[in-house]
Coordinates of N, CA, C and O in Angstrom, one line a residue:
X1426 N 133.7 138.0 343.3 CA 133.5 136.9 342.4 C 132.3 136.0 342.8 O 132.2 135.7 344.0
X1427 N 131.5 135.5 341.9 CA 130.5 134.5 342.3 C 130.5 133.4 341.3 O 130.9 133.6 340.1
X1428 N 130.2 132.2 341.8 CA 130.1 131.0 341.0 C 128.7 130.5 341.1 O 128.2 130.2 342.2
X1429 N 128.0 130.3 340.0 CA 126.6 129.9 340.0 C 126.5 128.6 339.2 O 126.8 128.6 338.0
X1430 N 126.0 127.5 339.9 CA 125.7 126.3 339.2 C 124.4 126.4 338.5 O 123.4 126.9 339.1
X1431 N 124.3 126.0 337.2 CA 123.1 126.1 336.4 C 122.4 124.7 336.5 O 123.0 123.7 336.3
X1432 N 121.1 124.8 336.9 CA 120.3 123.5 337.1 C 118.9 123.8 336.5 O 118.1 124.5 337.1
X1433 N 118.6 123.3 335.3 CA 119.4 122.4 334.5 C 120.5 123.1 333.7 O 120.4 124.3 333.5
X1434 N 121.5 122.3 333.2 CA 122.5 122.9 332.3 C 121.9 123.4 331.0 O 120.8 122.9 330.6
X1435 N 122.5 124.5 330.4 CA 121.9 125.0 329.2 C 122.7 124.5 328.0 O 123.9 124.5 328.0
X1436 N 122.0 124.1 326.9 CA 122.7 123.7 325.7 C 123.2 124.9 325.0 O 122.4 125.8 324.7
X1437 N 124.5 124.9 324.7 CA 125.1 126.1 324.1 C 126.1 125.7 323.0 O 126.5 124.5 322.9
X1438 N 126.5 126.7 322.2 CA 127.5 126.5 321.2 C 128.6 127.5 321.5 O 128.4 128.7 321.7
X1439 N 129.8 127.0 321.7 CA 131.0 127.8 322.0 C 131.8 128.0 320.7 O 132.2 127.0 320.1
X1440 N 131.9 129.3 320.3 CA 132.6 129.6 319.0 C 134.0 129.0 319.1 O 134.8 129.2 320.0
X1441 N 134.3 128.2 318.0 CA 135.6 127.6 317.9 C 135.8 126.3 318.6 O 136.8 125.6 318.5
X1442 N 134.8 125.9 319.4 CA 134.9 124.7 320.2 C 133.8 123.7 319.9 O 134.0 122.5 319.9
X1443 N 132.6 124.2 319.6 CA 131.5 123.3 319.3 C 130.3 123.4 320.3 O 130.2 124.2 321.2
X1444 N 129.5 122.3 320.2 CA 128.3 122.2 321.0 C 128.6 121.6 322.4 O 129.5 120.8 322.5
X1445 N 127.8 122.0 323.4 CA 128.0 121.5 324.7 C 126.9 121.9 325.7 O 125.9 122.5 325.2
X1446 N 127.2 121.7 326.9 CA 126.2 122.1 328.0 C 126.9 123.0 329.0 O 127.9 122.5 329.6
X1447 N 126.5 124.2 329.2 CA 127.0 125.1 330.2 C 126.4 124.7 331.5 O 125.2 124.6 331.7
X1448 N 127.2 124.4 332.5 CA 126.7 123.9 333.8 C 127.0 124.9 334.9 O 126.6 124.6 336.1
X1449 N 127.8 125.9 334.6 CA 128.1 127.0 335.7 C 128.4 128.3 335.0 O 128.8 128.3 333.8
X1450 N 128.3 129.3 335.7 CA 128.7 130.7 335.3 C 129.6 131.3 336.4 O 129.2 131.2 337.6
X1451 N 130.7 131.9 336.0 CA 131.6 132.6 336.9 C 131.5 134.1 336.6 O 131.6 134.5 335.4
X1452 N 131.2 134.9 337.6 CA 131.1 136.3 337.4 C 132.2 137.0 338.3 O 132.1 137.0 339.5
X1453 N 133.1 137.6 337.6 CA 134.2 138.3 338.3 C 133.9 139.8 338.5 O 134.8 140.5 339.1
X1454 N 132.8 140.2 338.1 CA 132.4 141.6 338.4 C 132.2 142.4 337.2 O 132.3 142.0 336.0
X1455 N 131.9 143.7 337.4 CA 131.5 144.6 336.3 C 132.6 144.9 335.3 O 132.3 145.3 334.2
X1456 N 133.8 144.7 335.5 CA 134.9 144.9 334.6 C 135.2 143.7 333.7 O 136.2 143.8 332.9
X1457 N 134.5 142.6 333.8 CA 134.9 141.4 333.2 C 133.6 140.8 332.5 O 132.5 141.0 332.9
X1458 N 133.9 139.9 331.5 CA 132.8 139.1 330.9 C 132.4 138.0 331.8 O 133.2 137.6 332.6
X1459 N 131.2 137.6 331.7 CA 130.8 136.3 332.4 C 131.6 135.2 331.8 O 131.9 135.2 330.6
X1460 N 131.9 134.2 332.5 CA 132.7 133.0 332.1 C 131.7 131.8 332.2 O 131.2 131.5 333.3
X1461 N 131.5 131.2 331.0 CA 130.6 130.0 331.0 C 131.4 128.7 331.1 O 132.3 128.5 330.3
X1462 N 131.2 127.9 332.1 CA 131.9 126.6 332.3 C 131.0 125.6 331.5 O 129.9 125.4 331.9
X1463 N 131.7 125.1 330.5 CA 130.9 124.3 329.5 C 131.6 122.9 329.3 O 132.8 122.9 329.0
X1464 N 130.8 121.8 329.3 CA 131.3 120.5 328.9 C 130.9 120.3 327.5 O 129.8 120.4 327.1
X1465 N 131.9 120.1 326.6 CA 131.7 119.9 325.2 C 131.2 118.5 324.9 O 131.7 117.5 325.4
X1466 N 130.2 118.4 324.0 CA 129.6 117.2 323.6 C 130.5 116.2 322.9 O 130.5 115.0 323.1
X1467 N 131.2 116.7 321.9 CA 132.1 115.8 321.0 C 133.3 115.3 321.7 O 133.6 114.1 321.6
X1468 N 134.0 116.1 322.5 CA 135.3 115.7 323.0 C 135.2 115.4 324.5 O 136.1 114.7 325.0
X1469 N 134.2 115.9 325.2 CA 134.1 115.7 326.6 C 135.0 116.7 327.4 O 135.0 116.6 328.6
X1470 N 135.7 117.6 326.7 CA 136.5 118.6 327.4 C 135.6 119.6 328.1 O 134.5 119.8 327.7
X1471 N 136.2 120.2 329.1 CA 135.5 121.2 329.9 C 136.3 122.5 329.6 O 137.5 122.6 329.8
X1472 N 135.6 123.5 329.1 CA 136.2 124.8 328.8 C 135.5 125.9 329.5 O 134.3 125.9 329.8
X1473 N 136.2 127.0 329.9 CA 135.7 128.2 330.5 C 135.7 129.2 329.3 O 136.8 129.7 329.0
X1474 N 134.6 129.6 328.8 CA 134.5 130.5 327.6 C 133.9 131.9 328.0 O 132.9 131.9 328.8
X1475 N 134.5 132.9 327.5 CA 134.0 134.3 327.8 C 132.6 134.5 327.1 O 132.4 134.0 326.0
X1476 N 131.8 135.3 327.7 CA 130.4 135.6 327.3 C 130.3 135.8 325.8 O 129.4 135.3 325.1
X1477 N 131.2 136.7 325.1 CA 131.0 137.0 323.7 C 131.1 135.8 322.8 O 130.7 135.8 321.6
X1478 N 131.7 134.7 323.3 CA 131.9 133.5 322.4 C 130.8 132.4 322.6 O 130.9 131.3 322.1
X1479 N 129.9 132.6 323.5 CA 128.9 131.6 323.8 C 127.5 132.0 323.3 O 127.0 133.1 323.4
X1480 N 126.8 131.1 322.6 CA 125.5 131.3 322.0 C 124.6 130.1 322.4 O 125.1 129.0 322.6
X1481 N 123.3 130.4 322.6 CA 122.4 129.3 322.8 C 122.3 128.4 321.6 O 122.5 128.9 320.5
X1482 N 122.2 127.1 321.7 CA 122.1 126.2 320.6 C 120.8 126.5 319.8 O 119.8 127.1 320.3
X1483 N 120.8 126.2 318.5 CA 119.6 126.3 317.6 C 118.4 125.6 318.2 O 118.5 124.5 318.7
X1484 N 117.3 126.3 318.2 CA 116.0 125.7 318.6 C 114.9 126.3 317.8 O 114.5 127.5 317.9
X1485 N 114.4 125.5 316.9 CA 113.4 125.9 315.9 C 112.2 126.5 316.6 O 111.6 127.5 316.3
X1486 N 111.7 125.8 317.7 CA 110.5 126.2 318.4 C 110.7 127.6 319.0 O 109.7 128.3 319.1
X1487 N 111.9 127.9 319.5 CA 112.1 129.2 320.1 C 112.5 130.3 319.1 O 112.8 131.4 319.5
X1488 N 112.6 129.9 317.8 CA 112.9 130.9 316.8 C 114.4 131.1 316.6 O 114.8 132.1 316.0
X1489 N 115.3 130.3 317.1 CA 116.7 130.4 316.9 C 117.1 129.4 315.8 O 117.5 128.2 316.1
X1490 N 117.0 129.8 314.5 CA 117.2 129.0 313.4 C 118.7 128.7 313.1 O 119.0 127.7 312.6
X1491 N 119.6 129.7 313.3 CA 121.0 129.6 312.9 C 121.9 130.3 313.9 O 121.5 131.3 314.5
X1492 N 123.1 129.8 314.0 CA 124.1 130.4 314.8 C 124.5 131.7 314.2 O 124.8 131.7 313.0
X1493 N 124.6 132.7 315.0 CA 125.2 134.0 314.5 C 126.6 134.0 314.9 O 127.0 133.5 316.0
X1494 N 127.5 134.6 314.1 CA 128.9 134.6 314.5 C 129.1 135.4 315.7 O 128.4 136.4 315.9
X1495 N 130.0 135.0 316.6 CA 130.3 135.7 317.8 C 131.1 137.0 317.5 O 131.9 137.0 316.6
X1496 N 130.8 138.0 318.4 CA 131.6 139.2 318.2 C 133.1 138.9 318.6 O 133.3 138.0 319.5
X1497 N 134.0 139.7 318.1 CA 135.4 139.4 318.5 C 135.6 139.9 319.9 O 135.0 140.8 320.4
X1498 N 136.4 139.1 320.6 CA 136.7 139.4 322.0 C 137.9 140.4 322.1 O 138.9 140.1 321.6
X1499 N 137.7 141.5 322.7 CA 138.8 142.4 322.9 C 139.0 142.8 324.3 O 138.0 142.8 325.1
X1500 N 140.2 143.0 324.7 CA 140.5 143.4 326.1 C 140.1 144.9 326.3 O 140.2 145.7 325.4
X1501 N 139.6 145.2 327.5 CA 139.3 146.6 327.8 C 140.6 147.2 328.3 O 141.2 146.8 329.3
X1502 N 141.0 148.3 327.6 CA 142.2 149.0 328.0 C 141.9 150.3 328.8 O 141.0 151.1 328.4
X1503 N 142.5 150.4 330.0 CA 142.2 151.6 330.7 C 142.7 152.9 330.0 O 143.7 152.8 329.3
X1504 N 142.0 154.0 330.2 CA 142.4 155.2 329.5 C 143.4 156.0 330.4 O 143.6 155.8 331.5

């Protein structure tokens, strides 16, 4: 497992939670999604969101005009 502090924090949108700033990433290894540690702008809550639910915020200059819906999160089942 590794914990990486982001400096500067990244402005993100967490599906179902809203806009915020990701200030760290947790990596549990190859069998798991990255986990984004995010402070939400509206509520001040801190959430750990799996990678498929996190998107960069809209940025017209960078060509990100609209949020795309996040892919559904599914558990990996061993065969």
